[in-house]
mmCIF file of N, CA and C in Angstrom:
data_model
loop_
_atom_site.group_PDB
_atom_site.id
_atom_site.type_symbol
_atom_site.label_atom_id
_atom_site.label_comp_id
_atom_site.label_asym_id
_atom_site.label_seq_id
_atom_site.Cartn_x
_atom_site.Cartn_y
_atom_site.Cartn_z
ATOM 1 N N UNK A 180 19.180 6.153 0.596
ATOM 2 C CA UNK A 180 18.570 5.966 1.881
ATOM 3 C C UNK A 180 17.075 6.307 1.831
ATOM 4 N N UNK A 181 16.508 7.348 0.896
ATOM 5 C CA UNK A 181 15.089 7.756 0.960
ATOM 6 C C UNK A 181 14.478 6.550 0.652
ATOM 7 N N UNK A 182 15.111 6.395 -0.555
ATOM 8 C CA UNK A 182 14.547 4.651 -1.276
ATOM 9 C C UNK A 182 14.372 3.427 -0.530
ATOM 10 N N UNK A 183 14.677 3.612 0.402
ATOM 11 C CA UNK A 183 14.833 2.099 1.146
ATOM 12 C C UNK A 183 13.595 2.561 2.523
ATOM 13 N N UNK A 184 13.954 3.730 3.123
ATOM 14 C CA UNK A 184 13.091 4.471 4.159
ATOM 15 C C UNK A 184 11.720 4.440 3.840
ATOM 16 N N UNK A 185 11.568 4.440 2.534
ATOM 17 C CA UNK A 185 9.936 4.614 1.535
ATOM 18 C C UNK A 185 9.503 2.998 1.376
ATOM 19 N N UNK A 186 10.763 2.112 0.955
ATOM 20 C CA UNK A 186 10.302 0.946 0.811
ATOM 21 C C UNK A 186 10.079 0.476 1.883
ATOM 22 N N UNK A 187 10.886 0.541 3.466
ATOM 23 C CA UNK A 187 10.225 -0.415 4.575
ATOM 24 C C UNK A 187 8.854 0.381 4.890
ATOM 25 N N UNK A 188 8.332 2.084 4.773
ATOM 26 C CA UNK A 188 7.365 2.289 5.296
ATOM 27 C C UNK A 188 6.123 1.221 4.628
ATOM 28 N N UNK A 189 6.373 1.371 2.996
ATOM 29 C CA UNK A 189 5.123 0.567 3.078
ATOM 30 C C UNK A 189 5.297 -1.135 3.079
ATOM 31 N N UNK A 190 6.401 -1.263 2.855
ATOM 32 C CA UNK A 190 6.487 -2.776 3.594
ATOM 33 C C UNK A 190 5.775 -3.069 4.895
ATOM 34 N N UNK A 191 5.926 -2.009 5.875
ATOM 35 C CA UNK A 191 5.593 -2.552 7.026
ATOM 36 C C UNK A 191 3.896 -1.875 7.254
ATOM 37 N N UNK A 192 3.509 -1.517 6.048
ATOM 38 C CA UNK A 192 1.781 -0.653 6.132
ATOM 39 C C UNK A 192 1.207 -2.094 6.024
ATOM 40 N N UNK A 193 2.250 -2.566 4.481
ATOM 41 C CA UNK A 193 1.681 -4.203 3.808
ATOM 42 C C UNK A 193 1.771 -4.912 5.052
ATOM 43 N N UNK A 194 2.362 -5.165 5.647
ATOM 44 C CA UNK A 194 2.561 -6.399 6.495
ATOM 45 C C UNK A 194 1.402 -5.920 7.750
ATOM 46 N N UNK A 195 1.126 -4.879 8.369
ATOM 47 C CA UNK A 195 0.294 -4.657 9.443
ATOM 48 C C UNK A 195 -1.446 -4.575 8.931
ATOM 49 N N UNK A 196 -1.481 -4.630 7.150
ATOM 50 C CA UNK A 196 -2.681 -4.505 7.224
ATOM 51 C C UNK A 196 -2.965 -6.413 6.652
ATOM 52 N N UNK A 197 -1.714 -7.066 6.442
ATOM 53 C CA UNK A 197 -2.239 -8.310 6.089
ATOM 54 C C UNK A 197 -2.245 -8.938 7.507
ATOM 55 N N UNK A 198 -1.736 -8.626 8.566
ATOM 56 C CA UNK A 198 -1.736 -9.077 10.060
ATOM 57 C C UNK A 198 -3.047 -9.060 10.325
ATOM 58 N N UNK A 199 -3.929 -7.588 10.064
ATOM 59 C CA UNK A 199 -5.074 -6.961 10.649
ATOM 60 C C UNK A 199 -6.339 -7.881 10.100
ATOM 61 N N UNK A 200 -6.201 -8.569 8.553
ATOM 62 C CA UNK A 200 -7.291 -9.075 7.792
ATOM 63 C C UNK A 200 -6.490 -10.299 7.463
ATOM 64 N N UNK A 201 -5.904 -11.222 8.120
ATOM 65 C CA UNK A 201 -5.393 -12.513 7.933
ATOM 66 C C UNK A 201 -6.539 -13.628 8.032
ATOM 67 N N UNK A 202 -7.362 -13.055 9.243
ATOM 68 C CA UNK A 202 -7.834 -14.250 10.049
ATOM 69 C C UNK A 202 -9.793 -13.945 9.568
ATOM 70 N N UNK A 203 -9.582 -13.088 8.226
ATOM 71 C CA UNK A 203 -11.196 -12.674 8.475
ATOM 72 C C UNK A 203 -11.771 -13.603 7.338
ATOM 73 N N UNK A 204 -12.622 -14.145 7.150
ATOM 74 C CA UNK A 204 -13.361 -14.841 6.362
ATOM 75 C C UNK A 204 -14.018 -14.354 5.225
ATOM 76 N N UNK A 205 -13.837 -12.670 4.954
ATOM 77 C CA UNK A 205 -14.188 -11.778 3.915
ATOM 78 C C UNK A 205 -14.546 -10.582 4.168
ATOM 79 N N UNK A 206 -15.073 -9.683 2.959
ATOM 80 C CA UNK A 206 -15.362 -8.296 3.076
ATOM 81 C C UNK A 206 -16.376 -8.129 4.768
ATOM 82 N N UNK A 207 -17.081 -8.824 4.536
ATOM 83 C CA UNK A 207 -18.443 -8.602 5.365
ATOM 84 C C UNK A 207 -17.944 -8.526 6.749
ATOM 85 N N UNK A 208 -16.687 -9.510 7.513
ATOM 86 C CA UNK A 208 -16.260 -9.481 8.430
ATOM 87 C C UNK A 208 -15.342 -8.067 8.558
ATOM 88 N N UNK A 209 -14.701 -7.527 8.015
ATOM 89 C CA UNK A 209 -13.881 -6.653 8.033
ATOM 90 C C UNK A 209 -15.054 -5.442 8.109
ATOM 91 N N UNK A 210 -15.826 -5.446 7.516
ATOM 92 C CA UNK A 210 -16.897 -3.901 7.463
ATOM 93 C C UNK A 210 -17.727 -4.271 8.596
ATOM 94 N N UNK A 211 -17.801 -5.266 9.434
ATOM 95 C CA UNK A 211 -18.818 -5.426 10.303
ATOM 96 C C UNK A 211 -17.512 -4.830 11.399
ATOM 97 N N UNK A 212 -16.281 -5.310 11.796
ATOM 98 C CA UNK A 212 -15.460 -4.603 12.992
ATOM 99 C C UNK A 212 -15.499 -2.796 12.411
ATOM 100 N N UNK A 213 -15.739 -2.336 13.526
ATOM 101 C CA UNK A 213 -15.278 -0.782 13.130
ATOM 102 C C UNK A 213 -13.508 -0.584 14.084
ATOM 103 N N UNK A 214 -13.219 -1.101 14.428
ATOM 104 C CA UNK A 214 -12.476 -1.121 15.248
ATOM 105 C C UNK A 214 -10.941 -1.874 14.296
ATOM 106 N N UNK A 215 -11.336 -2.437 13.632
ATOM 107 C CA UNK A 215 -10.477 -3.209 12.703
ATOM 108 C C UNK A 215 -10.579 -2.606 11.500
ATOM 109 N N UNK A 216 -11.600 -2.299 10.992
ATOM 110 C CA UNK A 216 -11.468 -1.663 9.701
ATOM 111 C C UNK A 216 -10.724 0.294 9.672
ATOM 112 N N UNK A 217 -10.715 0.916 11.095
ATOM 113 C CA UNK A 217 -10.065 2.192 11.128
ATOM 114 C C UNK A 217 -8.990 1.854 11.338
ATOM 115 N N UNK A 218 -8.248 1.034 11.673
ATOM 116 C CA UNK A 218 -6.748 0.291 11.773
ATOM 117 C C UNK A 218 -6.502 0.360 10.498
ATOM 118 N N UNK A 219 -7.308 -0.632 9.777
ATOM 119 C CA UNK A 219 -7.007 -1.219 8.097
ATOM 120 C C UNK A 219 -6.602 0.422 7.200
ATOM 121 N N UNK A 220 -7.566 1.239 6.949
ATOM 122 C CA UNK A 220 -8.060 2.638 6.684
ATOM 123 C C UNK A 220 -6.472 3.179 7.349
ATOM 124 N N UNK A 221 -6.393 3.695 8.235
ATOM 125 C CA UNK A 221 -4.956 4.159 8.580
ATOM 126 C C UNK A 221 -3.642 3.675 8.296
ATOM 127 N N UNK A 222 -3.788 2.657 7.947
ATOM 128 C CA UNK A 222 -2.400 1.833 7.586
ATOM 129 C C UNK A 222 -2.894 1.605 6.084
ATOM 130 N N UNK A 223 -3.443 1.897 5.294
ATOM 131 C CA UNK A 223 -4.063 1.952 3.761
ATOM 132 C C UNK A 223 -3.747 3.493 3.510
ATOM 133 N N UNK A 224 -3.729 4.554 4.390
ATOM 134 C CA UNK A 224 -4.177 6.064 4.514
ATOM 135 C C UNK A 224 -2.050 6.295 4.261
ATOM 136 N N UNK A 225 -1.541 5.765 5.031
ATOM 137 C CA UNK A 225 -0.195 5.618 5.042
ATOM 138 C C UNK A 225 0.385 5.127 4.006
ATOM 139 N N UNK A 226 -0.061 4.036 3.378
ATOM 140 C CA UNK A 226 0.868 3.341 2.421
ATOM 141 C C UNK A 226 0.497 4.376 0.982
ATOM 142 N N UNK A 227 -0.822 4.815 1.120
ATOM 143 C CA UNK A 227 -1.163 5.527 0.190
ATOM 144 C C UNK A 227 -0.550 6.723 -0.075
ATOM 145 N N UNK A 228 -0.326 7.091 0.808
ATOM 146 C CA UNK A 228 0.478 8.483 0.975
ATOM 147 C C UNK A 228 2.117 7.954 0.529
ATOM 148 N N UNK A 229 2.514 7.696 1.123
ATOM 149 C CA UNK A 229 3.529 7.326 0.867
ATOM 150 C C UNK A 229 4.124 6.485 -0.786
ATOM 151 N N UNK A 230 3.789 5.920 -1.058
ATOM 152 C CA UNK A 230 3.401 5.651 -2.255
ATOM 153 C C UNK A 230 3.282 6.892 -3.376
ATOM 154 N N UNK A 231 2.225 7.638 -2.843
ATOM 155 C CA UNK A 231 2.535 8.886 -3.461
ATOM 156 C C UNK A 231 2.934 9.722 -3.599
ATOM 157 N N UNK A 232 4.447 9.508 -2.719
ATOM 158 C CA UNK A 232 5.513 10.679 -3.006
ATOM 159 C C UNK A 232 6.808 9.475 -3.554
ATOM 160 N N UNK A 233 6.606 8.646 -4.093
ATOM 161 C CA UNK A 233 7.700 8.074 -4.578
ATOM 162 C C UNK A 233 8.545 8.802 -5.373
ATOM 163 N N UNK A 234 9.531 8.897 -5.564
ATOM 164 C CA UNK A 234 10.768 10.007 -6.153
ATOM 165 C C UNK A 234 10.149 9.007 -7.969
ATOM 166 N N UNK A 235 10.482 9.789 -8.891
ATOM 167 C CA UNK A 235 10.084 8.963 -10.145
ATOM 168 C C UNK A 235 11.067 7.695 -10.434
ATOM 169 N N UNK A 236 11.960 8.214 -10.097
ATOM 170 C CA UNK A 236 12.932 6.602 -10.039
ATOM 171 C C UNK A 236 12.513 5.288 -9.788
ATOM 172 N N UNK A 237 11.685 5.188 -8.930
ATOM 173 C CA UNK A 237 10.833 3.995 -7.884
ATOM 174 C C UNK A 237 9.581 4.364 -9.091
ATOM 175 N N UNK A 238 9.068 4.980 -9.199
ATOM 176 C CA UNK A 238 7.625 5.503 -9.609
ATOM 177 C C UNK A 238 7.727 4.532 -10.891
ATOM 178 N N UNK A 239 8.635 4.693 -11.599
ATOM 179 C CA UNK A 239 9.007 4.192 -13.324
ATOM 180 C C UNK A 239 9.458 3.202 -13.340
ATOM 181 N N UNK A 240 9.991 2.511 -12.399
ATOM 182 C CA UNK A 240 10.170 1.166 -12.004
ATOM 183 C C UNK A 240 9.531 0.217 -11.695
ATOM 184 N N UNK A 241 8.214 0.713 -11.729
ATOM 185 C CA UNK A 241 7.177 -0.037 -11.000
ATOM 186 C C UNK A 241 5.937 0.302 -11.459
ATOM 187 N N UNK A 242 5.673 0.264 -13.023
ATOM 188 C CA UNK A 242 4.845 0.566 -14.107
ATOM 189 C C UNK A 242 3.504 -0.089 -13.661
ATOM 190 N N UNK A 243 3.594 -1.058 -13.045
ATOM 191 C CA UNK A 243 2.494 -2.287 -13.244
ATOM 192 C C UNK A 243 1.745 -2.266 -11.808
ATOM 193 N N UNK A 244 2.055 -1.144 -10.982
ATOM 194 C CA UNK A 244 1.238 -1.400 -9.884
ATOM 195 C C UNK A 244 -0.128 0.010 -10.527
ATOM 196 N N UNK A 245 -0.967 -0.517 -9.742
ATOM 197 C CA UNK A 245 -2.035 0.447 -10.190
ATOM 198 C C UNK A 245 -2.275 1.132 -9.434
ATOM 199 N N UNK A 246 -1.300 2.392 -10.371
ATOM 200 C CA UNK A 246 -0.736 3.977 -9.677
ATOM 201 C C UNK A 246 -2.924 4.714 -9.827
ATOM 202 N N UNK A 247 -3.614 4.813 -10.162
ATOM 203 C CA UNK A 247 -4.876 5.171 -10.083
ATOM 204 C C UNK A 247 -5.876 4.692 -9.063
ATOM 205 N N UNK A 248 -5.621 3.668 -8.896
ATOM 206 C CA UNK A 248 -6.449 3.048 -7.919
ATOM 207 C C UNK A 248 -5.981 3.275 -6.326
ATOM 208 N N UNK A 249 -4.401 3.361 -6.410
ATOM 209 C CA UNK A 249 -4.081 3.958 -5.458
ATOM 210 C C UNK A 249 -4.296 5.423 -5.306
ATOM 211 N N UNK A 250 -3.981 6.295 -5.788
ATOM 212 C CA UNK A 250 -4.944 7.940 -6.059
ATOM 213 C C UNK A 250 -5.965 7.768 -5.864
ATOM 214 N N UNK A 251 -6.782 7.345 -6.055
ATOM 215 C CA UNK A 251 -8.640 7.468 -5.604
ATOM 216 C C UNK A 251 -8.499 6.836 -4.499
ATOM 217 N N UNK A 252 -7.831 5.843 -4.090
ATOM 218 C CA UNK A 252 -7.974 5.225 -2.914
ATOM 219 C C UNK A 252 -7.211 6.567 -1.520
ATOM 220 N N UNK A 253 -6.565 6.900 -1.683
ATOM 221 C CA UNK A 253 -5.755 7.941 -1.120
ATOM 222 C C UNK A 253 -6.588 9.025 -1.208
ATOM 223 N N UNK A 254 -7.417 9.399 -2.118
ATOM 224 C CA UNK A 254 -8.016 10.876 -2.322
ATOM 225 C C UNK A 254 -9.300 10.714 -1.114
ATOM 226 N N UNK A 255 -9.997 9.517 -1.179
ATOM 227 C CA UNK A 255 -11.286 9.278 0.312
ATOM 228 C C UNK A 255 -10.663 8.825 1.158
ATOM 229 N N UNK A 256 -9.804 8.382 1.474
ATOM 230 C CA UNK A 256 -9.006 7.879 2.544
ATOM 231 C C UNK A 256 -8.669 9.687 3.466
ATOM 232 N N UNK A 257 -8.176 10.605 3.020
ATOM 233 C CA UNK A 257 -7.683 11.589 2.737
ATOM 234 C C UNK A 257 -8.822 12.506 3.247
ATOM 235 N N UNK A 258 -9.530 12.894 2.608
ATOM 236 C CA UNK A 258 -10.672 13.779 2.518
ATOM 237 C C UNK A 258 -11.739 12.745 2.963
ATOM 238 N N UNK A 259 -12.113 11.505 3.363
ATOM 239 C CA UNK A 259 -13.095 11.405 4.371
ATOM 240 C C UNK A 259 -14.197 11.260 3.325
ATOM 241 N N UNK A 260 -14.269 10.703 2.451
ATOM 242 C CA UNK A 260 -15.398 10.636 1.103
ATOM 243 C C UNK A 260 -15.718 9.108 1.622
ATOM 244 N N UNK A 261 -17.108 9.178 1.323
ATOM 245 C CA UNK A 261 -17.883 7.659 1.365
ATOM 246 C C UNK A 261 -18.514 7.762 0.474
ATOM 247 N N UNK A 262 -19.170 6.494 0.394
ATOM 248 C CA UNK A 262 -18.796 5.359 0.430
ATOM 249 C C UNK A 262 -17.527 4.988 -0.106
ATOM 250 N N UNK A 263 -16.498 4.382 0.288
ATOM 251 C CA UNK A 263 -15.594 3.657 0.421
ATOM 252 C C UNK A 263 -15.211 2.170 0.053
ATOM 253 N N UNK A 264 -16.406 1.523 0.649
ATOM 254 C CA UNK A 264 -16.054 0.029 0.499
ATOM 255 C C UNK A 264 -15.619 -0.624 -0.444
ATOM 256 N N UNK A 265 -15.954 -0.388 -1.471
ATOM 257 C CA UNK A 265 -15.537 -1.189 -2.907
ATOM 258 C C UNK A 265 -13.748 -0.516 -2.916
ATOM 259 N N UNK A 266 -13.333 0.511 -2.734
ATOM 260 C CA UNK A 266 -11.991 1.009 -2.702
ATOM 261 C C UNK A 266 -11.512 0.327 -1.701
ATOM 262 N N UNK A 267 -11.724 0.424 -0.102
ATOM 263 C CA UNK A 267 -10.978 -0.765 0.794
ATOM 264 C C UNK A 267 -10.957 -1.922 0.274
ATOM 265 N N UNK A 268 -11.909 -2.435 -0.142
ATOM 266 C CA UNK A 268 -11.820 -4.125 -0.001
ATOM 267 C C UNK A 268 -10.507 -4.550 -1.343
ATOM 268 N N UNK A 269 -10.816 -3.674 -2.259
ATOM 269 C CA UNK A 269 -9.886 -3.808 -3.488
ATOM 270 C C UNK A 269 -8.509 -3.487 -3.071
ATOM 271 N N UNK A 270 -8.212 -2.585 -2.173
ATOM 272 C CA UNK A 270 -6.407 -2.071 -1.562
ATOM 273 C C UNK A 270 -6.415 -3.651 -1.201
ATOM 274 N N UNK A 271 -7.249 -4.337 -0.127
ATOM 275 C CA UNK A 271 -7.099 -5.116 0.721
ATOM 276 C C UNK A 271 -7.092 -6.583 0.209
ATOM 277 N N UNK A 272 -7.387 -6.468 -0.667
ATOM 278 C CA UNK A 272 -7.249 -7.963 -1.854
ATOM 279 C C UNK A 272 -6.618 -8.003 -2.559
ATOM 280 N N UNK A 273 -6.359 -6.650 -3.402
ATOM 281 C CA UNK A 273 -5.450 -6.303 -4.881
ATOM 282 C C UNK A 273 -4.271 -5.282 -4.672
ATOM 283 N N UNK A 274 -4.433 -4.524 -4.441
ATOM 284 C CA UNK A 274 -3.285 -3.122 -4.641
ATOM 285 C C UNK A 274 -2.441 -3.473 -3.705
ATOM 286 N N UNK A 275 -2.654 -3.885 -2.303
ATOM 287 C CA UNK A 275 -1.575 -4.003 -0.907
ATOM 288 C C UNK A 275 -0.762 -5.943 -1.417
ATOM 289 N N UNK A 276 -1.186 -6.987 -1.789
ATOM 290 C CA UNK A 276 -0.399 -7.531 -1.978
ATOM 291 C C UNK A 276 -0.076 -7.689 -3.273
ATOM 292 N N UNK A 277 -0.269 -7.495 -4.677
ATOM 293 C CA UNK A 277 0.142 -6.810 -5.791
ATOM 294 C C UNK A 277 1.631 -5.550 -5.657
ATOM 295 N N UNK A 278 1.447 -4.758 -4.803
ATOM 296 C CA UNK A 278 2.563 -3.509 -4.701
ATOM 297 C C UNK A 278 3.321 -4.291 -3.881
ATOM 298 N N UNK A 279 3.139 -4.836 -3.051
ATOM 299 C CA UNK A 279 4.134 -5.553 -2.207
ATOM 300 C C UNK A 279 4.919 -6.495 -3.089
ATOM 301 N N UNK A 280 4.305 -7.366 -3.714
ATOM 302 C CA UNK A 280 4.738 -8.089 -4.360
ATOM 303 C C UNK A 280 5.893 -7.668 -5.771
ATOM 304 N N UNK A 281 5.638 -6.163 -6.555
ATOM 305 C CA UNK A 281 6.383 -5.671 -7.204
ATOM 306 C C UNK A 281 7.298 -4.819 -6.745
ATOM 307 N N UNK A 282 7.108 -4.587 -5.248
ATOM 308 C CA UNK A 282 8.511 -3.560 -4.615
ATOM 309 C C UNK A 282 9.285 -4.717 -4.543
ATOM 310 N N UNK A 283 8.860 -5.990 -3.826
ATOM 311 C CA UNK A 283 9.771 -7.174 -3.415
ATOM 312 C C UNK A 283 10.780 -7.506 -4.748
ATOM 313 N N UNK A 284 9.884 -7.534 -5.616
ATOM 314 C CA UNK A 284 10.845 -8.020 -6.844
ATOM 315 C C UNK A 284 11.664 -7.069 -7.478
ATOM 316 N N UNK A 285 11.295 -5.354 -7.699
ATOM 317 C CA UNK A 285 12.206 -4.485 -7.798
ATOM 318 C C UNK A 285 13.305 -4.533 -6.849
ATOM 319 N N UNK A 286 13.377 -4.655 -5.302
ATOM 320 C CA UNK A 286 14.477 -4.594 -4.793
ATOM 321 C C UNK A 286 15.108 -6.155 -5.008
ATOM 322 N N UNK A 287 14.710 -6.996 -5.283
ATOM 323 C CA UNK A 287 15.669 -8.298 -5.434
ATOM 324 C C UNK A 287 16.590 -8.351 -7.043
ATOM 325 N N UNK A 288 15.652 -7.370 -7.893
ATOM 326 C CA UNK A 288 16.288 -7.045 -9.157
ATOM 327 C C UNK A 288 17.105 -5.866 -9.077
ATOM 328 N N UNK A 289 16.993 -4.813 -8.251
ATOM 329 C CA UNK A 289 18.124 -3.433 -8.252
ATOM 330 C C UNK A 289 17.899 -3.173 -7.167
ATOM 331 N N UNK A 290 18.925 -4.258 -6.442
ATOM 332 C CA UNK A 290 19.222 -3.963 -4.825
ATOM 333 C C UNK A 290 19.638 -2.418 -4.921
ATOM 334 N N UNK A 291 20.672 -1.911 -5.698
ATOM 335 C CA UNK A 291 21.102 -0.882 -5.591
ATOM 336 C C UNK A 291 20.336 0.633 -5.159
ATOM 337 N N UNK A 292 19.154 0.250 -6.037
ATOM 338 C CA UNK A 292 18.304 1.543 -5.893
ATOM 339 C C UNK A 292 17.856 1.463 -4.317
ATOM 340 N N UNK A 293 18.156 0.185 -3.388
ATOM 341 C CA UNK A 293 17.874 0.150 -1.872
ATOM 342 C C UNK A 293 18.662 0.486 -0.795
ATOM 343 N N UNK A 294 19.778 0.556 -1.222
ATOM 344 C CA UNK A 294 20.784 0.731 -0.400
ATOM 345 C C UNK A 294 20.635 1.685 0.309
ATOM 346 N N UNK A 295 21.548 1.913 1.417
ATOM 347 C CA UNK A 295 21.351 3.021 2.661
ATOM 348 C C UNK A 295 22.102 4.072 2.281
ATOM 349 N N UNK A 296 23.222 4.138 1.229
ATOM 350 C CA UNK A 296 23.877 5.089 0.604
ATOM 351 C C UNK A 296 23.499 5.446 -0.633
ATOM 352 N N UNK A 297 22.205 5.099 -1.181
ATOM 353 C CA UNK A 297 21.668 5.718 -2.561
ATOM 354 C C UNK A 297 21.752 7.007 -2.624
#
């Protein structure tokens, strides 16, 4: 059940921050809203966190997401360190649909580790 509780949180971080930057035409639009980009930042601040308490089971399963980039991204997210931008725009292009994309395929390959009775 933790496993699955961990996978919809950031399923649904992924899905609210690709909702938030669907419709933007690039970096420049997203850093020009402040209003959209502390949305983005909080739901990046979440998946990050979360992410980083994965039990090692999930953690070792999922070799190929880039466990570092998420840590630095989480560490200013966290502690409020700027400049930033080059770390958002990269969650927001690379790390958020990349991790999405390898949780999706871990749970379609070991449903088991998803289940509500793990």
């Amino acid at each position: 059940m933790y496993h699955r509780s961990l996978h919809d949180i950031v399923m649904d971080t992924g899905r609210s921050i690709g909702t938030l930057t669907r419709e933007m035409q690039g970096e420049d639009e997203l850093f020009a809203s402040t209003l959209t980009l502390r949305a983005v930042e909080a739901q990046l601040l979440i998946m990050a966190h979360t992410l980083g308490n994965l039990p090692p089971t999930l953690h070792q399963a999922l070799l190929q997401v880039d466990w570092l980039g998420w840590a630095a991204l989480h560490d200013k997210l966290r502690n409020g360190i700027q400049p930033r931008r080059e770390e958002i725009w990269y969650a927001v292009m690379g790390l958020v649909p990349q991790t999405l994309a390898l949780l999706n395929e871990l749970r379609r390959k070991q449903p088991a580790l998803f289940e509500l009775d793990y």
